[in-house]
């Protein structure tokens, strides 16, 4: 479903793109690579502080990258509430 959100234009990729959309209250769900840099982690956590945004760290940079057809990426933000809910429900279902 993450790939579908990307194709539908309902997601942001990369740290800077996600932070911009987080600050504008346009991100509902964040996927942050479990092996991202300390700096990236701090930036994302700071941006989502005091916002009702779910963060998932269940993928590596390589796994997130493969979802969007890149080698590696540290952050993907889902901006559509329906995609975010569907993805979140699927994650909960599988765990």
mmCIF file with all atom_site columns, C-alpha atoms in Angstrom:
data_model
loop_
_atom_site.group_PDB
_atom_site.id
_atom_site.type_symbol
_atom_site.label_atom_id
_atom_site.label_alt_id
_atom_site.label_comp_id
_atom_site.label_asym_id
_atom_site.label_entity_id
_atom_site.label_seq_id
_atom_site.pdbx_PDB_ins_code
_atom_site.Cartn_x
_atom_site.Cartn_y
_atom_site.Cartn_z
_atom_site.occupancy
_atom_site.B_iso_or_equiv
_atom_site.pdbx_formal_charge
_atom_site.auth_seq_id
_atom_site.auth_comp_id
_atom_site.auth_asym_id
_atom_site.auth_atom_id
_atom_site.pdbx_PDB_model_num
ATOM 1  C CA . UNK A 1 1  ? 0.000  0.000  0.000  1.00 0.00 ? 1  UNK A CA 1
ATOM 2  C CA . UNK A 1 2  ? 2.929  2.358  0.559  1.00 0.00 ? 2  UNK A CA 1
ATOM 3  C CA . UNK A 1 3  ? 3.857  2.017  -3.109 1.00 0.00 ? 3  UNK A CA 1
ATOM 4  C CA . UNK A 1 4  ? 0.272  2.828  -4.109 1.00 0.00 ? 4  UNK A CA 1
ATOM 5  C CA . UNK A 1 5  ? 0.322  5.949  -1.929 1.00 0.00 ? 5  UNK A CA 1
ATOM 6  C CA . UNK A 1 6  ? 3.540  7.053  -3.644 1.00 0.00 ? 6  UNK A CA 1
ATOM 7  C CA . UNK A 1 7  ? 2.055  6.465  -7.118 1.00 0.00 ? 7  UNK A CA 1
ATOM 8  C CA . UNK A 1 8  ? -1.113 8.330  -6.132 1.00 0.00 ? 8  UNK A CA 1
ATOM 9  C CA . UNK A 1 9  ? 0.894  11.359 -4.994 1.00 0.00 ? 9  UNK A CA 1
ATOM 10 C CA . UNK A 1 10 ? -0.265 10.792 -1.425 1.00 0.00 ? 10 UNK A CA 1
ATOM 11 C CA . UNK A 1 11 ? 3.204  10.605 0.100  1.00 0.00 ? 11 UNK A CA 1
ATOM 12 C CA . UNK A 1 12 ? 6.424  12.531 0.602  1.00 0.00 ? 12 UNK A CA 1
ATOM 13 C CA . UNK A 1 13 ? 9.879  10.998 0.443  1.00 0.00 ? 13 UNK A CA 1
ATOM 14 C CA . UNK A 1 14 ? 13.148 12.011 2.018  1.00 0.00 ? 14 UNK A CA 1
ATOM 15 C CA . UNK A 1 15 ? 13.837 13.839 5.243  1.00 0.00 ? 15 UNK A CA 1
ATOM 16 C CA . UNK A 1 16 ? 13.457 17.408 3.944  1.00 0.00 ? 16 UNK A CA 1
ATOM 17 C CA . UNK A 1 17 ? 10.273 16.696 1.984  1.00 0.00 ? 17 UNK A CA 1
ATOM 18 C CA . UNK A 1 18 ? 8.666  14.943 4.922  1.00 0.00 ? 18 UNK A CA 1
ATOM 19 C CA . UNK A 1 19 ? 9.647  17.614 7.446  1.00 0.00 ? 19 UNK A CA 1
ATOM 20 C CA . UNK A 1 20 ? 8.134  20.344 5.250  1.00 0.00 ? 20 UNK A CA 1
ATOM 21 C CA . UNK A 1 21 ? 4.846  18.457 5.005  1.00 0.00 ? 21 UNK A CA 1
ATOM 22 C CA . UNK A 1 22 ? 4.893  17.558 8.713  1.00 0.00 ? 22 UNK A CA 1
ATOM 23 C CA . UNK A 1 23 ? 5.260  21.245 9.614  1.00 0.00 ? 23 UNK A CA 1
ATOM 24 C CA . UNK A 1 24 ? 2.305  22.026 7.328  1.00 0.00 ? 24 UNK A CA 1
ATOM 25 C CA . UNK A 1 25 ? 0.234  19.296 9.032  1.00 0.00 ? 25 UNK A CA 1
ATOM 26 C CA . UNK A 1 26 ? 0.020  17.270 5.827  1.00 0.00 ? 26 UNK A CA 1
ATOM 27 C CA . UNK A 1 27 ? 1.541  13.979 7.015  1.00 0.00 ? 27 UNK A CA 1
ATOM 28 C CA . UNK A 1 28 ? -0.503 11.359 8.861  1.00 0.00 ? 28 UNK A CA 1
ATOM 29 C CA . UNK A 1 29 ? 1.976  8.464  9.065  1.00 0.00 ? 29 UNK A CA 1
ATOM 30 C CA . UNK A 1 30 ? 5.781  8.361  8.895  1.00 0.00 ? 30 UNK A CA 1
ATOM 31 C CA . UNK A 1 31 ? 7.981  5.419  7.974  1.00 0.00 ? 31 UNK A CA 1
ATOM 32 C CA . UNK A 1 32 ? 11.482 6.046  9.293  1.00 0.00 ? 32 UNK A CA 1
ATOM 33 C CA . UNK A 1 33 ? 14.175 3.497  8.489  1.00 0.00 ? 33 UNK A CA 1
ATOM 34 C CA . UNK A 1 34 ? 15.356 1.578  11.532 1.00 0.00 ? 34 UNK A CA 1
ATOM 35 C CA . UNK A 1 35 ? 18.927 2.146  10.345 1.00 0.00 ? 35 UNK A CA 1
ATOM 36 C CA . UNK A 1 36 ? 18.647 5.857  9.505  1.00 0.00 ? 36 UNK A CA 1
ATOM 37 C CA . UNK A 1 37 ? 21.254 8.266  10.836 1.00 0.00 ? 37 UNK A CA 1
ATOM 38 C CA . UNK A 1 38 ? 21.005 9.754  14.308 1.00 0.00 ? 38 UNK A CA 1
ATOM 39 C CA . UNK A 1 39 ? 20.662 13.200 12.721 1.00 0.00 ? 39 UNK A CA 1
ATOM 40 C CA . UNK A 1 40 ? 17.713 12.109 10.551 1.00 0.00 ? 40 UNK A CA 1
ATOM 41 C CA . UNK A 1 41 ? 16.041 10.432 13.519 1.00 0.00 ? 41 UNK A CA 1
ATOM 42 C CA . UNK A 1 42 ? 16.393 13.581 15.650 1.00 0.00 ? 42 UNK A CA 1
ATOM 43 C CA . UNK A 1 43 ? 15.039 15.833 12.873 1.00 0.00 ? 43 UNK A CA 1
ATOM 44 C CA . UNK A 1 44 ? 11.974 13.655 12.280 1.00 0.00 ? 44 UNK A CA 1
ATOM 45 C CA . UNK A 1 45 ? 11.240 13.143 15.978 1.00 0.00 ? 45 UNK A CA 1
ATOM 46 C CA . UNK A 1 46 ? 11.559 16.886 16.560 1.00 0.00 ? 46 UNK A CA 1
ATOM 47 C CA . UNK A 1 47 ? 9.199  17.644 13.648 1.00 0.00 ? 47 UNK A CA 1
ATOM 48 C CA . UNK A 1 48 ? 6.494  15.229 14.859 1.00 0.00 ? 48 UNK A CA 1
ATOM 49 C CA . UNK A 1 49 ? 6.743  16.279 18.501 1.00 0.00 ? 49 UNK A CA 1
ATOM 50 C CA . UNK A 1 50 ? 3.325  17.340 19.850 1.00 0.00 ? 50 UNK A CA 1
ATOM 51 C CA . UNK A 1 51 ? 1.606  16.204 16.652 1.00 0.00 ? 51 UNK A CA 1
ATOM 52 C CA . UNK A 1 52 ? -0.649 13.185 16.360 1.00 0.00 ? 52 UNK A CA 1
ATOM 53 C CA . UNK A 1 53 ? 1.525  11.398 13.789 1.00 0.00 ? 53 UNK A CA 1
ATOM 54 C CA . UNK A 1 54 ? 2.228  7.681  13.956 1.00 0.00 ? 54 UNK A CA 1
ATOM 55 C CA . UNK A 1 55 ? 5.838  6.645  13.317 1.00 0.00 ? 55 UNK A CA 1
ATOM 56 C CA . UNK A 1 56 ? 6.831  3.191  12.131 1.00 0.00 ? 56 UNK A CA 1
ATOM 57 C CA . UNK A 1 57 ? 10.419 1.949  12.173 1.00 0.00 ? 57 UNK A CA 1
ATOM 58 C CA . UNK A 1 58 ? 9.796  -1.515 10.759 1.00 0.00 ? 58 UNK A CA 1
ATOM 59 C CA . UNK A 1 59 ? 11.867 -1.188 7.572  1.00 0.00 ? 59 UNK A CA 1
ATOM 60 C CA . UNK A 1 60 ? 15.530 -0.599 6.730  1.00 0.00 ? 60 UNK A CA 1
ATOM 61 C CA . UNK A 1 61 ? 16.684 2.150  4.340  1.00 0.00 ? 61 UNK A CA 1
ATOM 62 C CA . UNK A 1 62 ? 17.130 -0.486 1.656  1.00 0.00 ? 62 UNK A CA 1
ATOM 63 C CA . UNK A 1 63 ? 13.605 -1.861 2.166  1.00 0.00 ? 63 UNK A CA 1
ATOM 64 C CA . UNK A 1 64 ? 12.029 1.616  2.069  1.00 0.00 ? 64 UNK A CA 1
ATOM 65 C CA . UNK A 1 65 ? 14.051 2.416  -1.037 1.00 0.00 ? 65 UNK A CA 1
ATOM 66 C CA . UNK A 1 66 ? 12.859 -0.717 -2.805 1.00 0.00 ? 66 UNK A CA 1
ATOM 67 C CA . UNK A 1 67 ? 9.249  0.337  -2.200 1.00 0.00 ? 67 UNK A CA 1
ATOM 68 C CA . UNK A 1 68 ? 9.780  3.494  -4.254 1.00 0.00 ? 68 UNK A CA 1
ATOM 69 C CA . UNK A 1 69 ? 12.313 2.139  -6.739 1.00 0.00 ? 69 UNK A CA 1
ATOM 70 C CA . UNK A 1 70 ? 15.436 3.676  -5.216 1.00 0.00 ? 70 UNK A CA 1
ATOM 71 C CA . UNK A 1 71 ? 18.503 2.133  -3.662 1.00 0.00 ? 71 UNK A CA 1
ATOM 72 C CA . UNK A 1 72 ? 17.927 3.555  -0.172 1.00 0.00 ? 72 UNK A CA 1
ATOM 73 C CA . UNK A 1 73 ? 15.718 6.131  1.526  1.00 0.00 ? 73 UNK A CA 1
ATOM 74 C CA . UNK A 1 74 ? 15.380 7.002  5.199  1.00 0.00 ? 74 UNK A CA 1
ATOM 75 C CA . UNK A 1 75 ? 11.891 8.511  5.430  1.00 0.00 ? 75 UNK A CA 1
ATOM 76 C CA . UNK A 1 76 ? 8.522  8.191  3.723  1.00 0.00 ? 76 UNK A CA 1
ATOM 77 C CA . UNK A 1 77 ? 5.534  10.215 4.917  1.00 0.00 ? 77 UNK A CA 1
ATOM 78 C CA . UNK A 1 78 ? 1.951  9.294  4.006  1.00 0.00 ? 78 UNK A CA 1
ATOM 79 C CA . UNK A 1 79 ? -0.207 12.381 3.504  1.00 0.00 ? 79 UNK A CA 1
ATOM 80 C CA . UNK A 1 80 ? -3.593 10.887 2.654  1.00 0.00 ? 80 UNK A CA 1
ATOM 81 C CA . UNK A 1 81 ? -5.613 9.948  5.741  1.00 0.00 ? 81 UNK A CA 1
ATOM 82 C CA . UNK A 1 82 ? -7.275 6.971  4.026  1.00 0.00 ? 82 UNK A CA 1
ATOM 83 C CA . UNK A 1 83 ? -3.956 5.495  2.890  1.00 0.00 ? 83 UNK A CA 1
ATOM 84 C CA . UNK A 1 84 ? -2.479 6.177  6.343  1.00 0.00 ? 84 UNK A CA 1
ATOM 85 C CA . UNK A 1 85 ? -5.381 4.431  8.082  1.00 0.00 ? 85 UNK A CA 1
ATOM 86 C CA . UNK A 1 86 ? -5.288 1.470  5.687  1.00 0.00 ? 86 UNK A CA 1
ATOM 87 C CA . UNK A 1 87 ? -1.534 1.019  6.095  1.00 0.00 ? 87 UNK A CA 1
ATOM 88 C CA . UNK A 1 88 ? -1.712 1.448  9.873  1.00 0.00 ? 88 UNK A CA 1
ATOM 89 C CA . UNK A 1 89 ? -4.550 -1.082 10.124 1.00 0.00 ? 89 UNK A CA 1
ATOM 90 C CA . UNK A 1 90 ? -2.573 -3.567 8.005  1.00 0.00 ? 90 UNK A CA 1
ATOM 91 C CA . UNK A 1 91 ? 0.496  -3.148 10.245 1.00 0.00 ? 91 UNK A CA 1
ATOM 92 C CA . UNK A 1 92 ? -1.609 -3.691 13.368 1.00 0.00 ? 92 UNK A CA 1
ATOM 93 C CA . UNK A 1 93 ? -3.244 -6.734 11.777 1.00 0.00 ? 93 UNK A CA 1
ATOM 94 C CA . UNK A 1 94 ? 0.126  -8.325 10.989 1.00 0.00 ? 94 UNK A CA 1
ATOM 95 C CA . UNK A 1 95 ? 1.595  -7.720 14.455 1.00 0.00 ? 95 UNK A CA 1
#
